[in-house]
């Protein structure tokens, strides 16, 4: 909550962001998985909030944490695990229990990254979400689509204990490759543009200062601080659950320098502001990789094993840093074309080739290693993505989001 006087300095803000760009020396991985939900009896409706709250309040066997997203999606977050196998096993155990509860409550889950069969509608009424929706509405309807009708696969990987800068840089090089390789939301926007990952296109459209990647040629702490300060203030919190929405165009740095009618930002306001930033890779004391579409279980396993092997096995990390083509500017191309883009296909081919030689360092489960190889043969070698095996004709008949023009190239935020 704002202060009547100036208390937050740039040095204090720098210390807060710097803390998010380093770990505690442990190598941990976590997985977050989202699903849109439908009532069996009324598929066009949304799930009842009180029913979802009751389902989420009961503990899960592997101690995962289910939460409710604004449109009634369910997100399941595993506890941090010391290996990929433990994280995946915990995810599947809790998924089975959570899925059973949902079915018994008359709800079904769908492994889709964009729900195009229903107009977006928010069921969470907290002040944060109302203010968020109002902020996004200044650029059109994509923000409401993002909040209510999209779902992702999110991977949380520790900062490298000894080489955090290398892991940060490689994660951003791999980001567009992962978007392309695991694109799973084919669709057409309201202007008729065809996307392999419509979900990523929606995210790209909503708010450039908080959804595009930060500069990757500077040290992570400096880049993340600059990103946070230049990002718009989405909302200003008041007493209790209240929040005052803020129109785009008022950066956090401006709030620090000139104040606001509600007061001056505090360290707590800045820490909260960091939670309202949604770049494809977010620093939170670990790396939060947010760019992969929601996937069915078998493909989620492949995405997790491949990403973890690339970022946590030093030999693979070194080979990829030396050999990957430059891809940091291809986020939008990845969403639109998937692996049909020649540079992304080249990068994915190298990624899977390097990973396949070191799978035993990441997973001890033979079927998981075999699944990576099958994915490489079926999709990467063919320059295709899962989106092309989805019934995209059905998606074309649904509702189409109107995307704001992509008027701020990624290079603007990545320039030195």
mmCIF file of C-alpha atoms in Angstrom:
data_model
loop_
_atom_site.group_PDB
_atom_site.id
_atom_site.type_symbol
_atom_site.label_atom_id
_atom_site.label_comp_id
_atom_site.label_asym_id
_atom_site.label_seq_id
_atom_site.Cartn_x
_atom_site.Cartn_y
_atom_site.Cartn_z
ATOM 1 C CA UNK A 1 0.000 0.000 0.000
ATOM 2 C CA UNK A 2 1.480 3.410 -0.935
ATOM 3 C CA UNK A 3 3.181 5.696 1.558
ATOM 4 C CA UNK A 4 2.405 9.407 2.063
ATOM 5 C CA UNK A 5 6.131 10.136 1.620
ATOM 6 C CA UNK A 6 8.936 8.860 -0.591
ATOM 7 C CA UNK A 7 10.561 5.722 0.875
ATOM 8 C CA UNK A 8 11.650 3.551 -2.063
ATOM 9 C CA UNK A 9 15.029 4.311 -3.626
ATOM 10 C CA UNK A 10 16.489 2.934 -6.834
ATOM 11 C CA UNK A 11 19.198 1.204 -4.766
ATOM 12 C CA UNK A 12 16.567 -0.607 -2.695
ATOM 13 C CA UNK A 13 14.653 -1.593 -5.828
ATOM 14 C CA UNK A 14 17.916 -2.886 -7.308
ATOM 15 C CA UNK A 15 18.575 -5.040 -4.250
ATOM 16 C CA UNK A 16 15.062 -6.515 -4.472
ATOM 17 C CA UNK A 17 15.394 -7.439 -8.144
ATOM 18 C CA UNK A 18 18.949 -8.693 -7.700
ATOM 19 C CA UNK A 19 17.717 -11.161 -5.089
ATOM 20 C CA UNK A 20 15.371 -12.710 -7.667
ATOM 21 C CA UNK A 21 18.226 -13.363 -10.128
ATOM 22 C CA UNK A 22 20.226 -15.667 -7.867
ATOM 23 C CA UNK A 23 19.413 -18.950 -6.166
ATOM 24 C CA UNK A 24 20.423 -20.643 -2.962
ATOM 25 C CA UNK A 25 22.859 -23.144 -4.484
ATOM 26 C CA UNK A 26 20.359 -25.983 -4.849
ATOM 27 C CA UNK A 27 19.286 -27.484 -8.187
ATOM 28 C CA UNK A 28 15.507 -27.838 -8.061
ATOM 29 C CA UNK A 29 12.705 -28.146 -10.596
ATOM 30 C CA UNK A 30 8.986 -27.540 -10.335
ATOM 31 C CA UNK A 31 6.134 -27.900 -12.799
ATOM 32 C CA UNK A 32 2.914 -25.920 -13.127
ATOM 33 C CA UNK A 33 0.113 -27.239 -15.284
ATOM 34 C CA UNK A 34 -3.125 -25.487 -16.219
ATOM 35 C CA UNK A 35 -6.441 -26.798 -17.529
ATOM 36 C CA UNK A 36 -9.621 -25.083 -18.661
ATOM 37 C CA UNK A 37 -12.653 -26.672 -16.986
ATOM 38 C CA UNK A 38 -16.190 -27.335 -18.201
ATOM 39 C CA UNK A 39 -19.313 -28.368 -16.308
ATOM 40 C CA UNK A 40 -20.458 -31.656 -17.816
ATOM 41 C CA UNK A 41 -24.104 -30.626 -17.751
ATOM 42 C CA UNK A 42 -23.561 -27.137 -19.199
ATOM 43 C CA UNK A 43 -20.311 -27.142 -21.245
ATOM 44 C CA UNK A 44 -20.716 -23.516 -22.327
ATOM 45 C CA UNK A 45 -20.848 -22.345 -18.702
ATOM 46 C CA UNK A 46 -18.027 -21.784 -16.208
ATOM 47 C CA UNK A 47 -17.232 -23.811 -13.119
ATOM 48 C CA UNK A 48 -18.762 -22.682 -9.841
ATOM 49 C CA UNK A 49 -16.191 -20.805 -7.778
ATOM 50 C CA UNK A 50 -17.261 -22.237 -4.411
ATOM 51 C CA UNK A 51 -17.043 -25.767 -5.796
ATOM 52 C CA UNK A 52 -13.516 -25.099 -7.055
ATOM 53 C CA UNK A 53 -12.473 -23.574 -3.743
ATOM 54 C CA UNK A 54 -13.663 -26.668 -1.888
ATOM 55 C CA UNK A 55 -11.753 -28.924 -4.282
ATOM 56 C CA UNK A 56 -8.573 -26.879 -3.978
ATOM 57 C CA UNK A 57 -8.661 -26.567 -0.190
ATOM 58 C CA UNK A 58 -8.140 -30.294 0.472
ATOM 59 C CA UNK A 59 -4.465 -31.406 0.507
ATOM 60 C CA UNK A 60 -3.082 -33.498 -2.352
ATOM 61 C CA UNK A 61 -1.015 -36.679 -1.880
ATOM 62 C CA UNK A 62 2.244 -35.231 -3.254
ATOM 63 C CA UNK A 63 1.651 -31.833 -1.597
ATOM 64 C CA UNK A 64 1.072 -29.972 -4.861
ATOM 65 C CA UNK A 65 -0.819 -26.699 -4.718
ATOM 66 C CA UNK A 66 -3.950 -26.232 -6.841
ATOM 67 C CA UNK A 67 -5.085 -22.681 -7.486
ATOM 68 C CA UNK A 68 -7.940 -21.105 -9.407
ATOM 69 C CA UNK A 69 -7.241 -18.854 -12.373
ATOM 70 C CA UNK A 70 -9.463 -15.880 -13.284
ATOM 71 C CA UNK A 71 -11.593 -17.732 -15.853
ATOM 72 C CA UNK A 72 -12.026 -20.825 -13.704
ATOM 73 C CA UNK A 73 -9.000 -22.708 -15.011
ATOM 74 C CA UNK A 74 -7.212 -24.910 -12.503
ATOM 75 C CA UNK A 75 -3.455 -24.601 -12.063
ATOM 76 C CA UNK A 76 -1.543 -27.357 -10.271
ATOM 77 C CA UNK A 77 1.939 -26.496 -8.964
ATOM 78 C CA UNK A 78 4.279 -29.210 -7.729
ATOM 79 C CA UNK A 79 6.594 -28.789 -4.792
ATOM 80 C CA UNK A 80 10.211 -28.080 -5.819
ATOM 81 C CA UNK A 81 11.896 -31.416 -6.507
ATOM 82 C CA UNK A 82 15.510 -32.514 -6.729
ATOM 83 C CA UNK A 83 15.018 -34.355 -10.020
ATOM 84 C CA UNK A 84 12.844 -34.314 -13.103
ATOM 85 C CA UNK A 85 11.516 -37.789 -12.346
ATOM 86 C CA UNK A 86 10.403 -36.793 -8.850
ATOM 87 C CA UNK A 87 8.723 -33.655 -10.166
ATOM 88 C CA UNK A 88 6.871 -35.550 -12.910
ATOM 89 C CA UNK A 89 5.876 -38.406 -10.603
ATOM 90 C CA UNK A 90 4.486 -35.916 -8.074
ATOM 91 C CA UNK A 91 2.624 -34.056 -10.815
ATOM 92 C CA UNK A 92 0.968 -37.230 -12.111
ATOM 93 C CA UNK A 93 0.009 -38.400 -8.619
ATOM 94 C CA UNK A 94 -1.636 -35.098 -7.745
ATOM 95 C CA UNK A 95 -3.190 -34.791 -11.203
ATOM 96 C CA UNK A 96 -4.938 -38.133 -10.757
ATOM 97 C CA UNK A 97 -6.350 -37.114 -7.378
ATOM 98 C CA UNK A 98 -7.365 -33.645 -8.553
ATOM 99 C CA UNK A 99 -8.944 -35.039 -11.711
ATOM 100 C CA UNK A 100 -11.016 -37.464 -9.647
ATOM 101 C CA UNK A 101 -12.314 -34.673 -7.435
ATOM 102 C CA UNK A 102 -13.263 -32.599 -10.459
ATOM 103 C CA UNK A 103 -15.085 -35.483 -12.143
ATOM 104 C CA UNK A 104 -17.035 -36.257 -8.982
ATOM 105 C CA UNK A 105 -18.079 -32.587 -8.934
ATOM 106 C CA UNK A 106 -19.376 -32.756 -12.490
ATOM 107 C CA UNK A 107 -16.393 -31.022 -14.109
ATOM 108 C CA UNK A 108 -14.110 -32.106 -16.935
ATOM 109 C CA UNK A 109 -10.595 -30.892 -17.714
ATOM 110 C CA UNK A 110 -9.323 -30.176 -21.220
ATOM 111 C CA UNK A 111 -5.704 -30.289 -22.396
ATOM 112 C CA UNK A 112 -6.070 -27.210 -24.577
ATOM 113 C CA UNK A 113 -3.960 -24.062 -24.463
ATOM 114 C CA UNK A 114 -6.703 -21.749 -25.785
ATOM 115 C CA UNK A 115 -10.387 -22.320 -25.156
ATOM 116 C CA UNK A 116 -12.037 -20.990 -28.317
ATOM 117 C CA UNK A 117 -15.455 -22.504 -27.683
ATOM 118 C CA UNK A 118 -16.596 -19.937 -25.103
ATOM 119 C CA UNK A 119 -16.382 -16.189 -24.793
ATOM 120 C CA UNK A 120 -13.893 -15.247 -22.061
ATOM 121 C CA UNK A 121 -15.513 -14.519 -18.712
ATOM 122 C CA UNK A 122 -13.910 -13.963 -15.326
ATOM 123 C CA UNK A 123 -15.188 -15.799 -12.227
ATOM 124 C CA UNK A 124 -12.670 -14.397 -9.719
ATOM 125 C CA UNK A 125 -13.910 -11.127 -8.263
ATOM 126 C CA UNK A 126 -10.870 -9.971 -6.250
ATOM 127 C CA UNK A 127 -9.850 -6.363 -6.780
ATOM 128 C CA UNK A 128 -6.545 -7.412 -8.376
ATOM 129 C CA UNK A 129 -8.307 -9.214 -11.211
ATOM 130 C CA UNK A 130 -10.873 -6.509 -11.842
ATOM 131 C CA UNK A 131 -8.099 -3.915 -12.049
ATOM 132 C CA UNK A 132 -6.013 -6.194 -14.227
ATOM 133 C CA UNK A 133 -8.859 -6.710 -16.677
ATOM 134 C CA UNK A 134 -9.505 -2.958 -16.839
ATOM 135 C CA UNK A 135 -5.819 -2.259 -17.475
ATOM 136 C CA UNK A 136 -5.639 -4.802 -20.300
ATOM 137 C CA UNK A 137 -8.895 -3.549 -21.828
ATOM 138 C CA UNK A 138 -7.142 -0.324 -22.846
ATOM 139 C CA UNK A 139 -5.390 -2.379 -25.553
ATOM 140 C CA UNK A 140 -8.364 -4.501 -26.518
ATOM 141 C CA UNK A 141 -9.819 -7.867 -25.601
ATOM 142 C CA UNK A 142 -6.669 -10.004 -25.652
ATOM 143 C CA UNK A 143 -6.057 -9.448 -21.935
ATOM 144 C CA UNK A 144 -9.408 -10.943 -20.998
ATOM 145 C CA UNK A 145 -8.693 -13.887 -23.299
ATOM 146 C CA UNK A 146 -5.324 -14.373 -21.605
ATOM 147 C CA UNK A 147 -6.835 -14.286 -18.119
ATOM 148 C CA UNK A 148 -9.858 -16.471 -18.789
ATOM 149 C CA UNK A 149 -9.297 -18.701 -21.828
ATOM 150 C CA UNK A 150 -5.619 -19.670 -21.965
ATOM 151 C CA UNK A 151 -3.587 -22.379 -20.249
ATOM 152 C CA UNK A 152 0.125 -23.146 -20.211
ATOM 153 C CA UNK A 153 2.818 -25.538 -19.101
ATOM 154 C CA UNK A 154 5.219 -23.703 -16.799
ATOM 155 C CA UNK A 155 8.625 -24.987 -15.718
ATOM 156 C CA UNK A 156 10.482 -23.599 -12.712
ATOM 157 C CA UNK A 157 14.230 -24.245 -12.741
ATOM 158 C CA UNK A 158 16.781 -22.982 -10.234
ATOM 159 C CA UNK A 159 19.362 -20.425 -11.174
ATOM 160 C CA UNK A 160 22.640 -22.188 -11.956
ATOM 161 C CA UNK A 161 24.646 -22.479 -8.722
ATOM 162 C CA UNK A 162 27.884 -21.383 -10.415
ATOM 163 C CA UNK A 163 26.935 -19.957 -13.819
ATOM 164 C CA UNK A 164 23.602 -18.169 -13.466
ATOM 165 C CA UNK A 165 24.369 -15.777 -16.348
ATOM 166 C CA UNK A 166 24.830 -18.664 -18.787
ATOM 167 C CA UNK A 167 21.575 -20.324 -17.762
ATOM 168 C CA UNK A 168 19.708 -17.009 -18.007
ATOM 169 C CA UNK A 169 21.109 -16.376 -21.501
ATOM 170 C CA UNK A 170 20.474 -19.902 -22.764
ATOM 171 C CA UNK A 171 16.928 -19.935 -21.411
ATOM 172 C CA UNK A 172 16.140 -16.872 -23.520
ATOM 173 C CA UNK A 173 17.760 -18.423 -26.594
ATOM 174 C CA UNK A 174 15.719 -21.592 -26.095
ATOM 175 C CA UNK A 175 12.443 -19.779 -25.400
ATOM 176 C CA UNK A 176 11.325 -19.298 -29.025
ATOM 177 C CA UNK A 177 12.516 -22.820 -29.860
ATOM 178 C CA UNK A 178 10.324 -24.256 -27.113
ATOM 179 C CA UNK A 179 7.360 -22.171 -28.285
ATOM 180 C CA UNK A 180 7.801 -23.564 -31.802
ATOM 181 C CA UNK A 181 8.558 -27.179 -30.890
ATOM 182 C CA UNK A 182 5.651 -27.533 -28.451
ATOM 183 C CA UNK A 183 3.114 -25.212 -30.079
ATOM 184 C CA UNK A 184 -0.266 -26.740 -29.302
ATOM 185 C CA UNK A 185 -2.878 -24.055 -29.896
ATOM 186 C CA UNK A 186 -3.509 -23.716 -33.623
ATOM 187 C CA UNK A 187 -6.037 -21.070 -34.454
ATOM 188 C CA UNK A 188 -6.937 -17.998 -36.424
ATOM 189 C CA UNK A 189 -7.263 -14.547 -34.891
ATOM 190 C CA UNK A 190 -9.983 -12.067 -35.787
ATOM 191 C CA UNK A 191 -7.843 -10.634 -38.610
ATOM 192 C CA UNK A 192 -7.491 -14.061 -40.214
ATOM 193 C CA UNK A 193 -3.846 -14.668 -39.234
ATOM 194 C CA UNK A 194 -3.106 -18.369 -38.684
ATOM 195 C CA UNK A 195 -1.062 -19.249 -35.581
ATOM 196 C CA UNK A 196 0.575 -22.454 -34.411
ATOM 197 C CA UNK A 197 0.509 -21.052 -30.877
ATOM 198 C CA UNK A 198 -2.470 -18.751 -30.624
ATOM 199 C CA UNK A 199 -1.892 -18.643 -26.859
ATOM 200 C CA UNK A 200 1.554 -17.076 -27.318
ATOM 201 C CA UNK A 201 0.118 -14.598 -29.830
ATOM 202 C CA UNK A 202 -2.519 -13.560 -27.279
ATOM 203 C CA UNK A 203 0.134 -13.022 -24.614
ATOM 204 C CA UNK A 204 2.293 -11.069 -27.054
ATOM 205 C CA UNK A 205 -0.619 -8.753 -27.797
ATOM 206 C CA UNK A 206 -1.748 -7.698 -24.355
ATOM 207 C CA UNK A 207 0.874 -5.351 -22.859
ATOM 208 C CA UNK A 208 4.343 -4.925 -24.380
ATOM 209 C CA UNK A 209 6.063 -3.494 -21.300
ATOM 210 C CA UNK A 210 5.184 -6.538 -19.180
ATOM 211 C CA UNK A 211 4.914 -9.515 -21.564
ATOM 212 C CA UNK A 212 7.925 -9.148 -23.883
ATOM 213 C CA UNK A 213 11.328 -10.512 -22.797
ATOM 214 C CA UNK A 214 13.848 -8.218 -21.104
ATOM 215 C CA UNK A 215 17.182 -7.208 -22.574
ATOM 216 C CA UNK A 216 19.429 -10.273 -22.656
ATOM 217 C CA UNK A 217 22.764 -8.605 -23.408
ATOM 218 C CA UNK A 218 23.037 -7.063 -19.946
ATOM 219 C CA UNK A 219 23.585 -8.875 -16.628
ATOM 220 C CA UNK A 220 20.327 -10.417 -15.459
ATOM 221 C CA UNK A 221 20.033 -8.232 -12.353
ATOM 222 C CA UNK A 222 20.469 -5.027 -14.361
ATOM 223 C CA UNK A 223 18.121 -6.180 -17.106
ATOM 224 C CA UNK A 224 15.411 -7.245 -14.681
ATOM 225 C CA UNK A 225 15.613 -3.989 -12.725
ATOM 226 C CA UNK A 226 15.329 -1.921 -15.897
ATOM 227 C CA UNK A 227 12.451 -4.071 -17.110
ATOM 228 C CA UNK A 228 10.577 -3.649 -13.831
ATOM 229 C CA UNK A 229 11.087 0.111 -13.668
ATOM 230 C CA UNK A 230 10.020 0.775 -17.261
ATOM 231 C CA UNK A 231 6.983 -1.515 -17.044
ATOM 232 C CA UNK A 232 3.633 0.163 -16.573
ATOM 233 C CA UNK A 233 1.988 0.176 -13.180
ATOM 234 C CA UNK A 234 -1.013 -2.104 -13.599
ATOM 235 C CA UNK A 235 -2.751 -1.271 -10.336
ATOM 236 C CA UNK A 236 -2.251 0.454 -7.023
ATOM 237 C CA UNK A 237 -3.411 -1.504 -4.011
ATOM 238 C CA UNK A 238 -5.607 0.036 -1.369
ATOM 239 C CA UNK A 239 -7.059 -1.219 1.913
ATOM 240 C CA UNK A 240 -7.987 -4.889 2.112
ATOM 241 C CA UNK A 241 -8.843 -6.367 -1.273
ATOM 242 C CA UNK A 242 -9.283 -3.050 -3.050
ATOM 243 C CA UNK A 243 -7.147 -2.063 -6.034
ATOM 244 C CA UNK A 244 -7.127 1.051 -8.164
ATOM 245 C CA UNK A 245 -6.670 0.307 -11.847
ATOM 246 C CA UNK A 246 -4.126 2.340 -13.772
ATOM 247 C CA UNK A 247 -4.214 3.068 -17.485
ATOM 248 C CA UNK A 248 -1.155 2.061 -19.546
ATOM 249 C CA UNK A 249 1.549 4.679 -19.932
ATOM 250 C CA UNK A 250 2.474 5.235 -16.273
ATOM 251 C CA UNK A 251 5.700 3.365 -15.490
ATOM 252 C CA UNK A 252 6.851 2.268 -12.066
ATOM 253 C CA UNK A 253 9.842 4.570 -12.455
ATOM 254 C CA UNK A 254 7.463 7.501 -12.964
ATOM 255 C CA UNK A 255 5.616 6.483 -9.814
ATOM 256 C CA UNK A 256 8.904 6.478 -7.906
ATOM 257 C CA UNK A 257 9.923 9.877 -9.314
ATOM 258 C CA UNK A 258 6.629 11.771 -9.232
ATOM 259 C CA UNK A 259 4.306 9.886 -6.914
ATOM 260 C CA UNK A 260 0.625 9.175 -7.468
ATOM 261 C CA UNK A 261 -2.617 10.568 -6.056
ATOM 262 C CA UNK A 262 -2.653 7.571 -3.696
ATOM 263 C CA UNK A 263 0.908 8.174 -2.466
ATOM 264 C CA UNK A 264 4.453 6.963 -3.128
ATOM 265 C CA UNK A 265 5.452 3.335 -3.786
ATOM 266 C CA UNK A 266 6.976 1.295 -0.986
ATOM 267 C CA UNK A 267 9.312 -1.695 -1.191
ATOM 268 C CA UNK A 268 6.252 -3.880 -0.744
ATOM 269 C CA UNK A 269 4.564 -2.162 -3.691
ATOM 270 C CA UNK A 270 7.626 -2.838 -5.835
ATOM 271 C CA UNK A 271 7.746 -6.496 -4.807
ATOM 272 C CA UNK A 272 4.059 -6.772 -5.668
ATOM 273 C CA UNK A 273 4.670 -5.014 -9.001
ATOM 274 C CA UNK A 274 7.150 -7.771 -9.878
ATOM 275 C CA UNK A 275 4.318 -10.322 -9.581
ATOM 276 C CA UNK A 276 2.345 -8.424 -12.241
ATOM 277 C CA UNK A 277 5.106 -8.774 -14.864
ATOM 278 C CA UNK A 278 4.608 -11.656 -17.291
ATOM 279 C CA UNK A 279 7.624 -12.017 -19.601
ATOM 280 C CA UNK A 280 8.227 -15.451 -21.137
ATOM 281 C CA UNK A 281 10.979 -15.997 -18.542
ATOM 282 C CA UNK A 282 10.593 -14.405 -15.135
ATOM 283 C CA UNK A 283 13.169 -14.204 -12.349
ATOM 284 C CA UNK A 284 11.745 -15.161 -8.952
ATOM 285 C CA UNK A 285 14.762 -16.585 -7.140
ATOM 286 C CA UNK A 286 14.592 -19.197 -9.889
ATOM 287 C CA UNK A 287 13.805 -19.141 -13.604
ATOM 288 C CA UNK A 288 10.092 -19.324 -14.337
ATOM 289 C CA UNK A 289 9.655 -20.476 -17.939
ATOM 290 C CA UNK A 290 6.178 -19.427 -19.029
ATOM 291 C CA UNK A 291 6.215 -19.856 -22.822
ATOM 292 C CA UNK A 292 5.078 -23.444 -23.416
ATOM 293 C CA UNK A 293 1.471 -24.196 -24.331
ATOM 294 C CA UNK A 294 -0.648 -26.488 -22.187
ATOM 295 C CA UNK A 295 0.099 -30.062 -23.250
ATOM 296 C CA UNK A 296 -1.301 -33.540 -22.677
ATOM 297 C CA UNK A 297 0.643 -35.590 -20.138
ATOM 298 C CA UNK A 298 2.859 -37.479 -22.596
ATOM 299 C CA UNK A 299 4.013 -34.311 -24.360
ATOM 300 C CA UNK A 300 4.376 -32.420 -21.074
ATOM 301 C CA UNK A 301 6.878 -35.077 -20.011
ATOM 302 C CA UNK A 302 8.889 -34.565 -23.187
ATOM 303 C CA UNK A 303 8.911 -30.781 -22.804
ATOM 304 C CA UNK A 304 10.015 -31.065 -19.178
ATOM 305 C CA UNK A 305 12.809 -33.565 -19.828
ATOM 306 C CA UNK A 306 14.142 -31.677 -22.858
ATOM 307 C CA UNK A 307 14.101 -28.271 -21.154
ATOM 308 C CA UNK A 308 15.649 -29.538 -17.923
ATOM 309 C CA UNK A 309 18.379 -31.444 -19.756
ATOM 310 C CA UNK A 310 19.278 -28.400 -21.828
ATOM 311 C CA UNK A 311 19.480 -26.063 -18.847
ATOM 312 C CA UNK A 312 20.850 -28.256 -16.046
ATOM 313 C CA UNK A 313 23.404 -30.530 -17.746
ATOM 314 C CA UNK A 314 26.515 -28.410 -18.176
ATOM 315 C CA UNK A 315 27.813 -30.289 -21.209
ATOM 316 C CA UNK A 316 24.536 -29.712 -23.043
ATOM 317 C CA UNK A 317 24.388 -26.094 -21.933
ATOM 318 C CA UNK A 318 27.899 -25.464 -23.248
ATOM 319 C CA UNK A 319 27.189 -27.090 -26.613
ATOM 320 C CA UNK A 320 23.971 -25.145 -27.072
ATOM 321 C CA UNK A 321 25.503 -21.817 -26.078
ATOM 322 C CA UNK A 322 28.232 -22.398 -28.643
ATOM 323 C CA UNK A 323 26.125 -23.832 -31.442
ATOM 324 C CA UNK A 324 22.555 -22.546 -31.347
ATOM 325 C CA UNK A 325 21.630 -20.032 -34.029
ATOM 326 C CA UNK A 326 20.397 -16.673 -32.758
ATOM 327 C CA UNK A 327 16.736 -17.043 -31.933
ATOM 328 C CA UNK A 328 16.022 -14.384 -29.289
ATOM 329 C CA UNK A 329 14.213 -12.211 -31.844
ATOM 330 C CA UNK A 330 11.971 -15.015 -33.162
ATOM 331 C CA UNK A 331 9.256 -15.187 -30.493
ATOM 332 C CA UNK A 332 6.512 -14.009 -32.817
ATOM 333 C CA UNK A 333 7.770 -16.164 -35.700
ATOM 334 C CA UNK A 334 7.718 -19.171 -33.375
ATOM 335 C CA UNK A 335 4.095 -18.521 -32.441
ATOM 336 C CA UNK A 336 3.032 -18.006 -36.031
ATOM 337 C CA UNK A 337 5.032 -20.667 -37.913
ATOM 338 C CA UNK A 338 6.273 -23.185 -35.339
ATOM 339 C CA UNK A 339 9.052 -25.385 -36.677
ATOM 340 C CA UNK A 340 8.185 -24.471 -40.249
ATOM 341 C CA UNK A 341 10.497 -21.511 -39.663
ATOM 342 C CA UNK A 342 13.925 -22.653 -40.930
ATOM 343 C CA UNK A 343 16.043 -21.122 -38.160
ATOM 344 C CA UNK A 344 13.783 -22.488 -35.430
ATOM 345 C CA UNK A 345 13.779 -25.909 -37.057
ATOM 346 C CA UNK A 346 17.588 -25.829 -37.205
ATOM 347 C CA UNK A 347 17.751 -24.808 -33.541
ATOM 348 C CA UNK A 348 15.263 -27.503 -32.470
ATOM 349 C CA UNK A 349 17.200 -30.148 -34.380
ATOM 350 C CA UNK A 350 20.378 -29.183 -32.550
ATOM 351 C CA UNK A 351 18.566 -28.984 -29.207
ATOM 352 C CA UNK A 352 17.127 -32.488 -29.464
ATOM 353 C CA UNK A 353 20.383 -33.948 -30.801
ATOM 354 C CA UNK A 354 22.346 -32.573 -27.850
ATOM 355 C CA UNK A 355 19.692 -33.551 -25.325
ATOM 356 C CA UNK A 356 19.304 -37.107 -26.601
ATOM 357 C CA UNK A 357 22.945 -37.862 -25.831
ATOM 358 C CA UNK A 358 22.534 -36.877 -22.167
ATOM 359 C CA UNK A 359 19.044 -38.034 -21.211
ATOM 360 C CA UNK A 360 20.378 -40.427 -18.591
ATOM 361 C CA UNK A 361 21.645 -37.425 -16.635
ATOM 362 C CA UNK A 362 18.078 -36.172 -16.282
ATOM 363 C CA UNK A 363 15.740 -39.162 -16.154
ATOM 364 C CA UNK A 364 16.197 -42.772 -15.105
ATOM 365 C CA UNK A 365 12.884 -43.812 -16.659
ATOM 366 C CA UNK A 366 13.472 -45.556 -20.019
ATOM 367 C CA UNK A 367 10.027 -44.668 -21.356
ATOM 368 C CA UNK A 368 10.672 -40.969 -20.796
ATOM 369 C CA UNK A 369 13.918 -41.172 -22.751
ATOM 370 C CA UNK A 370 12.159 -43.083 -25.520
ATOM 371 C CA UNK A 371 9.375 -40.496 -25.632
ATOM 372 C CA UNK A 372 11.900 -37.727 -26.315
ATOM 373 C CA UNK A 373 13.307 -39.703 -29.227
ATOM 374 C CA UNK A 374 9.847 -40.425 -30.621
ATOM 375 C CA UNK A 375 8.966 -36.741 -30.412
ATOM 376 C CA UNK A 376 12.156 -35.832 -32.267
ATOM 377 C CA UNK A 377 11.369 -38.331 -35.023
ATOM 378 C CA UNK A 378 7.702 -37.423 -35.356
ATOM 379 C CA UNK A 379 7.807 -33.649 -35.027
ATOM 380 C CA UNK A 380 11.293 -32.109 -35.103
ATOM 381 C CA UNK A 381 12.584 -34.119 -38.051
ATOM 382 C CA UNK A 382 9.433 -33.225 -39.979
ATOM 383 C CA UNK A 383 9.572 -29.518 -39.058
ATOM 384 C CA UNK A 384 6.178 -29.877 -37.377
ATOM 385 C CA UNK A 385 4.677 -29.249 -33.954
ATOM 386 C CA UNK A 386 1.834 -30.805 -31.947
ATOM 387 C CA UNK A 387 -0.444 -28.046 -33.236
ATOM 388 C CA UNK A 388 -0.553 -29.781 -36.597
ATOM 389 C CA UNK A 389 -2.016 -32.925 -35.073
ATOM 390 C CA UNK A 390 -4.757 -30.984 -33.246
ATOM 391 C CA UNK A 391 -8.178 -30.769 -34.873
ATOM 392 C CA UNK A 392 -7.578 -27.189 -35.942
ATOM 393 C CA UNK A 393 -10.664 -27.092 -38.163
ATOM 394 C CA UNK A 394 -12.761 -27.178 -35.001
ATOM 395 C CA UNK A 395 -10.754 -24.280 -33.604
ATOM 396 C CA UNK A 396 -11.438 -22.176 -36.665
ATOM 397 C CA UNK A 397 -15.163 -22.421 -36.066
ATOM 398 C CA UNK A 398 -14.911 -21.021 -32.563
ATOM 399 C CA UNK A 399 -14.538 -17.502 -31.265
ATOM 400 C CA UNK A 400 -11.490 -15.577 -32.457
ATOM 401 C CA UNK A 401 -9.598 -13.121 -30.257
ATOM 402 C CA UNK A 402 -8.913 -9.668 -31.619
ATOM 403 C CA UNK A 403 -5.205 -9.021 -31.182
ATOM 404 C CA UNK A 404 -3.685 -5.586 -30.794
ATOM 405 C CA UNK A 405 -1.190 -4.730 -33.559
ATOM 406 C CA UNK A 406 2.291 -5.973 -32.748
ATOM 407 C CA UNK A 407 3.728 -2.484 -32.709
ATOM 408 C CA UNK A 408 6.725 -2.948 -30.429
ATOM 409 C CA UNK A 409 9.307 -5.353 -31.869
ATOM 410 C CA UNK A 410 11.151 -7.567 -29.426
ATOM 411 C CA UNK A 411 14.425 -5.989 -30.585
ATOM 412 C CA UNK A 412 13.337 -2.759 -28.876
ATOM 413 C CA UNK A 413 13.515 -4.451 -25.502
ATOM 414 C CA UNK A 414 16.599 -6.496 -26.321
ATOM 415 C CA UNK A 415 18.810 -3.720 -27.624
ATOM 416 C CA UNK A 416 21.929 -3.020 -25.631
#
